[in-house]
mmCIF file of C-alpha atoms in Angstrom:
data_model
loop_
_atom_site.group_PDB
_atom_site.id
_atom_site.type_symbol
_atom_site.label_atom_id
_atom_site.label_comp_id
_atom_site.label_asym_id
_atom_site.label_seq_id
_atom_site.Cartn_x
_atom_site.Cartn_y
_atom_site.Cartn_z
ATOM 1 C CA MET A 201 1.169 36.882 -0.801
ATOM 2 C CA ALA A 202 2.390 35.392 2.502
ATOM 3 C CA THR A 203 5.702 33.609 2.218
ATOM 4 C CA THR A 204 6.243 30.143 3.673
ATOM 5 C CA ASP A 205 8.904 27.462 3.588
ATOM 6 C CA ALA A 206 6.933 25.720 0.845
ATOM 7 C CA PRO A 207 8.052 25.897 -2.816
ATOM 8 C CA LYS A 208 7.197 29.224 -4.455
ATOM 9 C CA TYR A 209 4.605 27.690 -6.783
ATOM 10 C CA ILE A 210 2.672 26.444 -3.701
ATOM 11 C CA ASP A 211 2.562 30.008 -2.344
ATOM 12 C CA LEU A 212 1.234 31.264 -5.670
ATOM 13 C CA MET A 213 -1.404 28.507 -5.796
ATOM 14 C CA ASN A 214 -2.596 29.467 -2.301
ATOM 15 C CA TRP A 215 -2.705 33.152 -3.266
ATOM 16 C CA ILE A 216 -4.858 32.441 -6.329
ATOM 17 C CA ARG A 217 -7.217 30.316 -4.211
ATOM 18 C CA GLU A 218 -7.480 33.194 -1.707
ATOM 19 C CA GLN A 219 -8.390 35.622 -4.492
ATOM 20 C CA ILE A 220 -11.173 33.307 -5.673
ATOM 21 C CA LEU A 221 -12.471 32.805 -2.100
ATOM 22 C CA SER A 222 -12.482 36.549 -1.436
ATOM 23 C CA GLY A 223 -14.353 37.245 -4.692
ATOM 24 C CA GLU A 224 -11.450 39.247 -6.082
ATOM 25 C CA PHE A 225 -11.241 36.709 -8.911
ATOM 26 C CA SER A 226 -14.669 35.712 -10.248
ATOM 27 C CA VAL A 227 -15.747 33.026 -12.713
ATOM 28 C CA GLY A 228 -14.771 33.964 -16.266
ATOM 29 C CA MET A 229 -12.151 36.479 -15.160
ATOM 30 C CA ARG A 230 -8.797 36.384 -16.909
ATOM 31 C CA LEU A 231 -5.786 36.004 -14.626
ATOM 32 C CA PRO A 232 -2.822 38.358 -14.954
ATOM 33 C CA SER A 233 -0.347 37.024 -17.516
ATOM 34 C CA GLU A 234 2.494 34.718 -16.559
ATOM 35 C CA ASN A 235 4.928 37.610 -17.041
ATOM 36 C CA GLU A 236 2.831 39.879 -14.806
ATOM 37 C CA LEU A 237 2.509 37.279 -12.042
ATOM 38 C CA GLY A 238 6.195 36.429 -12.302
ATOM 39 C CA LYS A 239 7.184 40.068 -11.955
ATOM 40 C CA LYS A 240 4.695 40.734 -9.160
ATOM 41 C CA PHE A 241 5.958 37.840 -7.008
ATOM 42 C CA SER A 242 9.591 37.661 -8.179
ATOM 43 C CA ILE A 243 9.304 34.170 -9.629
ATOM 44 C CA SER A 244 9.988 32.687 -13.052
ATOM 45 C CA ARG A 245 7.387 32.071 -15.750
ATOM 46 C CA GLN A 246 8.056 28.357 -15.335
ATOM 47 C CA THR A 247 7.125 28.574 -11.632
ATOM 48 C CA VAL A 248 3.943 30.490 -12.519
ATOM 49 C CA ARG A 249 3.072 27.842 -15.121
ATOM 50 C CA GLN A 250 3.635 25.084 -12.540
ATOM 51 C CA ALA A 251 1.174 26.714 -10.119
ATOM 52 C CA THR A 252 -1.539 27.389 -12.703
ATOM 53 C CA SER A 253 -1.179 23.893 -14.185
ATOM 54 C CA VAL A 254 -1.941 22.311 -10.807
ATOM 55 C CA LEU A 255 -4.981 24.557 -10.318
ATOM 56 C CA GLU A 256 -6.051 23.713 -13.858
ATOM 57 C CA SER A 257 -5.908 19.991 -13.008
ATOM 58 C CA GLU A 258 -8.123 20.737 -9.974
ATOM 59 C CA GLY A 259 -10.716 22.371 -12.227
ATOM 60 C CA LEU A 260 -10.291 25.889 -10.827
ATOM 61 C CA LEU A 261 -8.567 27.407 -13.856
ATOM 62 C CA GLU A 262 -8.863 26.986 -17.606
ATOM 63 C CA ARG A 263 -6.074 27.737 -20.072
ATOM 64 C CA ARG A 264 -7.291 29.104 -23.410
ATOM 65 C CA ARG A 265 -4.746 28.950 -26.181
ATOM 66 C CA GLY A 266 -3.763 32.389 -27.444
ATOM 67 C CA SER A 267 -5.985 34.102 -24.877
ATOM 68 C CA GLY A 268 -4.732 33.392 -21.368
ATOM 69 C CA THR A 269 -5.794 31.599 -18.190
ATOM 70 C CA TYR A 270 -9.291 32.070 -16.776
ATOM 71 C CA VAL A 271 -11.137 31.292 -13.544
ATOM 72 C CA CYS A 272 -13.666 28.549 -14.249
ATOM 73 C CA ALA A 273 -14.880 27.688 -10.720
ATOM 74 C CA SER A 274 -16.482 29.867 -8.076
ATOM 75 C CA LYS A 275 -15.391 30.191 -4.443
ATOM 76 C CA SER A 276 -17.985 27.568 -3.466
ATOM 77 C CA ALA A 277 -16.016 25.018 -5.508
ATOM 78 C CA ILE A 278 -12.926 25.473 -3.351
ATOM 79 C CA LYS A 279 -13.182 22.928 -0.594
ATOM 80 C CA LYS A 280 -12.456 24.391 2.812
ATOM 81 C CA LYS A 281 -9.785 22.571 4.791
ATOM 82 C CA THR A 282 -11.079 20.476 7.688
ATOM 83 C CA ARG A 283 -7.636 19.199 8.811
ATOM 84 C CA ASN A 284 -9.140 15.690 8.825
ATOM 85 C CA ILE A 285 -7.523 12.734 7.050
ATOM 86 C CA GLY A 286 -9.410 9.486 6.555
ATOM 87 C CA VAL A 287 -7.392 6.303 7.135
ATOM 88 C CA VAL A 288 -9.056 3.045 6.052
ATOM 89 C CA LEU A 289 -7.236 -0.202 6.875
ATOM 90 C CA THR A 290 -8.321 -3.819 6.705
ATOM 91 C CA TYR A 291 -7.569 -4.724 10.323
ATOM 92 C CA LEU A 292 -6.380 -3.472 13.699
ATOM 93 C CA ASP A 293 -4.916 -6.335 15.683
ATOM 94 C CA ASP A 294 -1.622 -7.389 17.225
ATOM 95 C CA TYR A 295 -0.008 -7.891 13.828
ATOM 96 C CA ILE A 296 1.631 -5.124 11.734
ATOM 97 C CA PHE A 297 -1.252 -2.655 11.880
ATOM 98 C CA PRO A 298 -0.719 -0.915 15.260
ATOM 99 C CA SER A 299 2.790 0.119 14.169
ATOM 100 C CA ILE A 300 1.484 1.367 10.814
ATOM 101 C CA VAL A 301 -1.202 3.444 12.541
ATOM 102 C CA GLN A 302 1.377 4.916 14.920
ATOM 103 C CA GLY A 303 3.541 5.939 11.978
ATOM 104 C CA ILE A 304 0.641 7.615 10.163
ATOM 105 C CA GLU A 305 -0.615 9.387 13.272
ATOM 106 C CA LYS A 306 2.818 10.753 14.174
ATOM 107 C CA VAL A 307 3.249 12.489 10.815
ATOM 108 C CA LEU A 308 -0.329 13.788 10.600
ATOM 109 C CA THR A 309 -0.306 15.160 14.149
ATOM 110 C CA LYS A 310 3.039 16.875 13.566
ATOM 111 C CA ASN A 311 1.534 18.632 10.544
ATOM 112 C CA GLY A 312 -1.655 19.704 12.307
ATOM 113 C CA TYR A 313 -4.034 17.066 10.950
ATOM 114 C CA PHE A 314 -6.492 14.756 12.689
ATOM 115 C CA MET A 315 -6.932 11.108 11.742
ATOM 116 C CA GLN A 316 -10.315 9.458 11.205
ATOM 117 C CA LEU A 317 -9.561 5.739 11.464
ATOM 118 C CA ALA A 318 -11.780 2.913 10.233
ATOM 119 C CA PHE A 319 -11.391 -0.814 9.529
ATOM 120 C CA THR A 320 -12.991 -2.918 6.810
ATOM 121 C CA TYR A 321 -11.967 -6.403 8.051
ATOM 122 C CA ASN A 322 -11.159 -7.042 4.379
ATOM 123 C CA ARG A 323 -14.832 -6.864 3.391
ATOM 124 C CA VAL A 324 -15.715 -4.856 0.302
ATOM 125 C CA GLU A 325 -19.229 -4.014 1.539
ATOM 126 C CA LYS A 326 -17.785 -2.612 4.773
ATOM 127 C CA GLU A 327 -15.297 -0.584 2.735
ATOM 128 C CA ALA A 328 -18.133 0.874 0.641
ATOM 129 C CA TYR A 329 -19.990 1.997 3.766
ATOM 130 C CA ILE A 330 -16.853 3.590 5.261
ATOM 131 C CA LEU A 331 -15.918 5.441 2.068
ATOM 132 C CA ASP A 332 -19.468 6.747 1.685
ATOM 133 C CA THR A 333 -19.404 8.027 5.267
ATOM 134 C CA MET A 334 -15.999 9.669 4.894
ATOM 135 C CA LEU A 335 -17.001 11.403 1.680
ATOM 136 C CA LYS A 336 -19.933 12.972 3.536
ATOM 137 C CA ASN A 337 -17.576 14.142 6.310
ATOM 138 C CA ASN A 338 -15.672 16.454 3.959
ATOM 139 C CA ILE A 339 -12.177 15.120 4.639
ATOM 140 C CA ASP A 340 -9.003 16.625 3.166
ATOM 141 C CA GLY A 341 -7.310 13.375 2.117
ATOM 142 C CA LEU A 342 -7.520 9.587 2.235
ATOM 143 C CA ILE A 343 -5.140 6.720 3.001
ATOM 144 C CA ILE A 344 -6.746 3.429 1.991
ATOM 145 C CA GLU A 345 -5.776 -0.215 2.110
ATOM 146 C CA PRO A 346 -8.047 -1.726 -0.573
ATOM 147 C CA SER A 347 -10.190 -4.650 0.574
ATOM 148 C CA LYS A 348 -9.801 -7.929 -1.325
ATOM 149 C CA SER A 349 -7.182 -6.282 -3.548
ATOM 150 C CA GLY A 350 -6.371 -9.567 -5.266
ATOM 151 C CA ILE A 351 -9.770 -10.018 -6.890
ATOM 152 C CA PRO A 352 -11.625 -7.794 -9.391
ATOM 153 C CA TYR A 353 -12.488 -4.625 -7.519
ATOM 154 C CA ILE A 354 -16.136 -3.590 -7.137
ATOM 155 C CA ASN A 355 -15.931 -0.257 -5.278
ATOM 156 C CA THR A 356 -14.640 1.701 -8.267
ATOM 157 C CA ASP A 357 -17.661 4.036 -8.131
ATOM 158 C CA PHE A 358 -16.499 5.422 -4.798
ATOM 159 C CA TYR A 359 -13.054 6.172 -6.174
ATOM 160 C CA GLN A 360 -14.628 8.057 -9.046
ATOM 161 C CA LYS A 361 -16.490 10.121 -6.438
ATOM 162 C CA ILE A 362 -13.223 10.673 -4.550
ATOM 163 C CA LYS A 363 -11.520 11.908 -7.719
ATOM 164 C CA SER A 364 -14.498 14.089 -8.683
ATOM 165 C CA ALA A 365 -14.470 15.679 -5.230
ATOM 166 C CA GLY A 366 -10.763 16.473 -5.647
ATOM 167 C CA ILE A 367 -9.773 14.493 -2.556
ATOM 168 C CA PRO A 368 -6.123 13.350 -2.680
ATOM 169 C CA CYS A 369 -5.883 9.603 -2.088
ATOM 170 C CA VAL A 370 -2.984 7.183 -1.576
ATOM 171 C CA PHE A 371 -3.236 3.405 -1.317
ATOM 172 C CA ILE A 372 -1.228 1.549 1.300
ATOM 173 C CA HIS A 373 0.006 -2.078 0.979
ATOM 174 C CA ALA A 374 -1.529 -2.710 -2.453
ATOM 175 C CA ASP A 375 -3.165 -1.394 -5.585
ATOM 176 C CA THR A 376 -6.585 -2.447 -6.816
ATOM 177 C CA ASN A 377 -7.295 -4.996 -9.523
ATOM 178 C CA PRO A 378 -7.558 -3.520 -12.114
ATOM 179 C CA PRO A 379 -5.386 -0.466 -11.242
ATOM 180 C CA MET A 380 -7.172 2.896 -10.903
ATOM 181 C CA ASN A 381 -4.263 5.299 -11.370
ATOM 182 C CA ILE A 382 -4.039 6.052 -7.648
ATOM 183 C CA PRO A 383 -0.543 6.225 -6.099
ATOM 184 C CA SER A 384 0.475 3.563 -3.594
ATOM 185 C CA VAL A 385 3.023 3.096 -0.808
ATOM 186 C CA ARG A 386 3.857 -0.566 -0.243
ATOM 187 C CA MET A 387 6.477 -3.264 -0.078
ATOM 188 C CA ASP A 388 7.883 -4.552 -3.334
ATOM 189 C CA ASP A 389 6.059 -7.847 -2.831
ATOM 190 C CA TYR A 390 7.035 -9.282 -6.206
ATOM 191 C CA LEU A 391 10.742 -8.731 -5.506
ATOM 192 C CA ALA A 392 10.305 -10.099 -1.978
ATOM 193 C CA GLY A 393 8.745 -13.308 -3.333
ATOM 194 C CA GLN A 394 11.452 -13.598 -5.949
ATOM 195 C CA SER A 395 14.141 -13.072 -3.304
ATOM 196 C CA ALA A 396 12.597 -15.779 -1.110
ATOM 197 C CA GLY A 397 12.738 -18.253 -3.986
ATOM 198 C CA GLU A 398 16.312 -17.323 -4.867
ATOM 199 C CA TYR A 399 17.389 -17.642 -1.228
ATOM 200 C CA LEU A 400 16.051 -21.197 -0.960
ATOM 201 C CA ILE A 401 17.570 -22.181 -4.302
ATOM 202 C CA LYS A 402 20.911 -20.698 -3.246
ATOM 203 C CA HIS A 403 20.776 -22.972 -0.181
ATOM 204 C CA GLY A 404 20.336 -26.089 -2.289
ATOM 205 C CA HIS A 405 16.558 -26.522 -2.229
ATOM 206 C CA GLU A 406 14.877 -27.859 -5.349
ATOM 207 C CA LYS A 407 11.522 -29.136 -4.072
ATOM 208 C CA ILE A 408 9.980 -25.822 -3.031
ATOM 209 C CA ALA A 409 6.307 -25.431 -2.089
ATOM 210 C CA GLY A 410 4.287 -22.377 -1.107
ATOM 211 C CA ILE A 411 1.216 -21.245 0.787
ATOM 212 C CA PHE A 412 -0.233 -17.900 -0.337
ATOM 213 C CA LYS A 413 -3.294 -15.707 0.208
ATOM 214 C CA SER A 414 -5.259 -15.357 -3.000
ATOM 215 C CA ASP A 415 -7.647 -12.456 -2.347
ATOM 216 C CA ASP A 416 -4.947 -9.899 -1.450
ATOM 217 C CA MET A 417 -2.563 -8.449 -4.024
ATOM 218 C CA GLN A 418 0.414 -9.034 -1.700
ATOM 219 C CA GLY A 419 -0.140 -12.791 -1.867
ATOM 220 C CA GLN A 420 -0.402 -12.835 -5.644
ATOM 221 C CA LEU A 421 2.734 -10.747 -6.117
ATOM 222 C CA ARG A 422 4.781 -12.800 -3.650
ATOM 223 C CA TYR A 423 3.635 -15.959 -5.408
ATOM 224 C CA SER A 424 4.447 -14.518 -8.827
ATOM 225 C CA GLY A 425 7.950 -13.493 -7.754
ATOM 226 C CA ALA A 426 8.647 -16.888 -6.163
ATOM 227 C CA ILE A 427 7.305 -18.828 -9.162
ATOM 228 C CA ASN A 428 9.422 -16.855 -11.597
ATOM 229 C CA ALA A 429 12.513 -17.566 -9.499
ATOM 230 C CA LEU A 430 11.737 -21.286 -9.696
ATOM 231 C CA LYS A 431 11.078 -21.106 -13.442
ATOM 232 C CA LYS A 432 14.357 -19.295 -13.984
ATOM 233 C CA HIS A 433 16.190 -22.285 -12.461
ATOM 234 C CA ASN A 434 13.921 -24.911 -14.087
ATOM 235 C CA LEU A 435 12.622 -25.979 -10.679
ATOM 236 C CA LEU A 436 8.894 -25.443 -11.134
ATOM 237 C CA GLN A 437 7.604 -29.000 -10.826
ATOM 238 C CA SER A 438 3.875 -28.864 -10.139
ATOM 239 C CA GLU A 439 1.187 -26.414 -9.097
ATOM 240 C CA LYS A 440 -0.052 -29.025 -6.644
ATOM 241 C CA ASN A 441 2.711 -27.869 -4.306
ATOM 242 C CA MET A 442 1.072 -24.438 -4.016
ATOM 243 C CA PHE A 443 -1.731 -24.001 -1.484
ATOM 244 C CA TRP A 444 -4.029 -20.986 -1.799
ATOM 245 C CA TYR A 445 -6.356 -19.623 0.875
ATOM 246 C CA THR A 446 -8.669 -16.615 1.308
ATOM 247 C CA THR A 447 -9.567 -14.291 4.165
ATOM 248 C CA GLU A 448 -12.515 -16.534 5.013
ATOM 249 C CA ASP A 449 -10.237 -19.591 5.240
ATOM 250 C CA ILE A 450 -7.962 -18.189 7.954
ATOM 251 C CA LYS A 451 -10.180 -19.371 10.818
ATOM 252 C CA LEU A 452 -10.414 -22.832 9.266
ATOM 253 C CA ILE A 453 -6.626 -22.990 8.999
ATOM 254 C CA MET A 454 -6.034 -21.858 12.567
ATOM 255 C CA ASN A 455 -8.661 -24.300 13.853
ATOM 256 C CA GLY A 456 -6.853 -27.178 12.129
ATOM 257 C CA GLU A 457 -9.704 -27.957 9.732
ATOM 258 C CA LEU A 458 -7.451 -27.755 6.663
ATOM 259 C CA ASP A 459 -4.434 -29.570 8.142
ATOM 260 C CA ARG A 460 -4.819 -32.688 6.043
ATOM 261 C CA GLU A 461 -5.121 -30.855 2.718
ATOM 262 C CA ILE A 462 -2.251 -28.512 3.523
ATOM 263 C CA LEU A 463 0.011 -31.427 4.431
ATOM 264 C CA ARG A 464 -0.991 -33.253 1.255
ATOM 265 C CA ARG A 465 0.102 -30.244 -0.809
ATOM 266 C CA LEU A 466 3.285 -29.338 1.059
ATOM 267 C CA ASN A 467 4.564 -32.490 2.764
ATOM 268 C CA ASP A 468 6.937 -33.707 0.031
ATOM 269 C CA ALA A 469 8.803 -30.362 -0.215
ATOM 270 C CA THR A 470 12.159 -29.577 1.384
ATOM 271 C CA ALA A 471 11.235 -25.911 1.803
ATOM 272 C CA ILE A 472 8.076 -23.787 1.961
ATOM 273 C CA ILE A 473 7.524 -20.110 1.174
ATOM 274 C CA CYS A 474 4.802 -18.741 3.483
ATOM 275 C CA TYR A 475 2.547 -15.760 2.792
ATOM 276 C CA ASN A 476 3.378 -14.259 6.202
ATOM 277 C CA ASP A 477 4.746 -15.041 9.651
ATOM 278 C CA GLN A 478 1.305 -15.919 10.989
ATOM 279 C CA ILE A 479 1.028 -18.779 8.496
ATOM 280 C CA ALA A 480 4.666 -19.739 9.078
ATOM 281 C CA ARG A 481 4.044 -20.101 12.812
ATOM 282 C CA TYR A 482 0.998 -22.272 12.074
ATOM 283 C CA LEU A 483 3.128 -24.531 9.846
ATOM 284 C CA VAL A 484 5.841 -24.859 12.484
ATOM 285 C CA ASP A 485 3.208 -26.108 14.934
ATOM 286 C CA LEU A 486 1.621 -28.370 12.326
ATOM 287 C CA PHE A 487 4.887 -30.061 11.375
ATOM 288 C CA THR A 488 5.798 -30.422 15.049
ATOM 289 C CA LYS A 489 2.600 -32.437 15.541
ATOM 290 C CA ILE A 490 3.737 -34.968 12.931
ATOM 291 C CA ASP A 491 7.302 -35.081 14.274
ATOM 292 C CA LYS A 492 8.894 -33.068 11.486
ATOM 293 C CA LYS A 493 11.632 -30.752 12.682
ATOM 294 C CA ILE A 494 12.325 -27.259 11.372
ATOM 295 C CA PRO A 495 14.750 -26.930 9.574
ATOM 296 C CA ASP A 496 16.192 -30.468 9.694
ATOM 297 C CA ASP A 497 13.222 -32.056 7.938
ATOM 298 C CA ILE A 498 11.696 -29.034 6.228
ATOM 299 C CA SER A 499 12.715 -25.376 5.825
ATOM 300 C CA ILE A 500 10.455 -22.339 6.081
ATOM 301 C CA ILE A 501 10.881 -18.768 4.833
ATOM 302 C CA SER A 502 8.319 -16.047 5.400
ATOM 303 C CA PHE A 503 7.442 -12.336 5.365
ATOM 304 C CA ASP A 504 6.884 -9.582 8.002
ATOM 305 C CA ASP A 505 9.503 -10.299 10.749
ATOM 306 C CA LEU A 506 7.096 -10.235 13.665
ATOM 307 C CA GLU A 507 7.810 -11.201 17.239
ATOM 308 C CA LEU A 508 5.501 -14.207 17.321
ATOM 309 C CA GLU A 509 5.749 -17.062 19.770
ATOM 310 C CA SER A 510 7.469 -19.936 18.000
ATOM 311 C CA THR A 511 9.835 -22.773 18.785
ATOM 312 C CA ILE A 512 12.288 -21.517 16.151
ATOM 313 C CA GLY A 513 13.477 -18.189 14.802
ATOM 314 C CA LEU A 514 12.002 -17.597 11.365
ATOM 315 C CA THR A 515 14.050 -16.507 8.373
ATOM 316 C CA THR A 516 11.803 -13.779 7.034
ATOM 317 C CA PHE A 517 11.606 -10.486 5.152
ATOM 318 C CA ALA A 518 11.080 -7.524 7.488
ATOM 319 C CA HIS A 519 7.966 -5.414 7.023
ATOM 320 C CA PRO A 520 8.732 -1.682 7.382
ATOM 321 C CA LYS A 521 5.577 -1.229 9.489
ATOM 322 C CA LYS A 522 5.965 2.121 11.289
ATOM 323 C CA GLU A 523 8.229 3.531 8.563
ATOM 324 C CA LEU A 524 5.655 2.554 5.949
ATOM 325 C CA GLY A 525 2.979 4.380 7.952
ATOM 326 C CA LYS A 526 5.133 7.504 8.213
ATOM 327 C CA THR A 527 5.934 7.387 4.498
ATOM 328 C CA VAL A 528 2.342 7.033 3.311
ATOM 329 C CA ALA A 529 1.334 10.033 5.455
ATOM 330 C CA VAL A 530 4.232 12.136 4.136
ATOM 331 C CA GLN A 531 3.405 11.203 0.552
ATOM 332 C CA LEU A 532 -0.269 12.062 0.999
ATOM 333 C CA LEU A 533 0.634 15.509 2.350
ATOM 334 C CA LYS A 534 2.866 16.052 -0.680
ATOM 335 C CA LEU A 535 -0.001 15.050 -2.969
ATOM 336 C CA MET A 536 -2.315 17.467 -1.171
ATOM 337 C CA GLU A 537 0.132 20.277 -1.944
ATOM 338 C CA ASN A 538 0.656 19.240 -5.558
ATOM 339 C CA PRO A 539 -1.846 16.813 -7.170
ATOM 340 C CA SER A 540 0.442 16.366 -10.184
ATOM 341 C CA LEU A 541 3.220 14.681 -8.185
ATOM 342 C CA ASN A 542 3.945 10.959 -8.479
ATOM 343 C CA VAL A 543 4.113 9.940 -4.802
ATOM 344 C CA SER A 544 4.205 6.138 -5.155
ATOM 345 C CA VAL A 545 6.873 4.333 -3.106
ATOM 346 C CA LYS A 546 7.998 0.684 -3.026
ATOM 347 C CA PHE A 547 10.047 -0.587 -0.103
ATOM 348 C CA PRO A 548 12.726 -3.099 -1.163
ATOM 349 C CA PRO A 549 12.848 -6.492 0.604
ATOM 350 C CA ASN A 550 15.012 -6.735 3.716
ATOM 351 C CA LEU A 551 15.949 -10.307 4.623
ATOM 352 C CA VAL A 552 16.363 -11.287 8.277
ATOM 353 C CA GLU A 553 18.239 -14.586 8.457
ATOM 354 C CA ARG A 554 17.563 -16.903 11.364
ATOM 355 C CA GLU A 555 17.526 -20.695 11.723
ATOM 356 C CA SER A 556 14.414 -21.892 9.853
ATOM 357 C CA VAL A 557 16.222 -22.633 6.541
ATOM 358 C CA LYS A 558 18.628 -25.556 6.236
ATOM 359 C CA ASP A 559 21.548 -25.377 3.835
ATOM 360 C CA LEU A 560 21.367 -28.493 1.616
ATOM 361 C CA ARG A 561 24.419 -27.705 -0.487
ATOM 362 C CA ASP A 562 27.173 -30.275 -0.628
ATOM 363 C CA LYS A 563 30.000 -28.635 1.299
ATOM 364 C CA ASN A 564 32.551 -31.392 0.674
#
């Protein structure tokens, strides 16, 4: 067995796979005992058990109580490595996505993998087509940002195929609704929303409104965190102060077609929690048109910390962007080595204070 810098159980797993591929171990054959393997490779029985348990979860081995561990899949069932990783994101534009892609690519390239990149534009039918294509391309792993993660998910059949094919998969940015027991790497959006609400309350705001995206899980979690902060301080006055929009509404918002309704919902608030910096910038422009000054007349807090053109610096929660991309790639590679690992990661909120929130507290 060739030695590597990987944990010893990984080396043993690779050796067993090699024996099956070479035909040395055939279907129905009993493996050497844990004691024999431990002695042969100078490792503990616990390390041997760790290796065989992972291969058992992959369907290559079968443990029979009182009898031993047997090969239950032929060499044709062992998927040959292609060094290709599928990366499926909702968008590629001048927002957070280029930095995320750079982070993913840097880690994959360093580890000898190629990236197959595709974009769904947050459309579930486009996602279905992409996943079907990638499954046919025999990829080694998948990084996926689920489309329309805030609504009941309809592409569950593809994820069953992914699991059946033994392809390691990690979600980025969100989980699906309902969850499908796939690990995720994302911001802690609930805590970020809660922190936004607490920050405004700490600065004396009581009439707090919000504008959130409903068809993405990030929007729902940020809303939920913010609402619970308001409830905790008995400041939740009316749902009419919350404006919801979908992916399809973004163009209408940016074209000014929903200005009147948005102002009707938000105009009597002293502060607004925005789904992201893109929406915050839109609101700054909208309030400027009606001669409302930020933050003198109304305060704004947001998420992502992007360098967007604006007349005022936004108080916002920084998105990890490139670091998130690096992390999701690292976690996927770990999962590819050991499918039993829990590789989920949540990034805590990181507030960047600027001048878009006015302090209303009585300082006398």
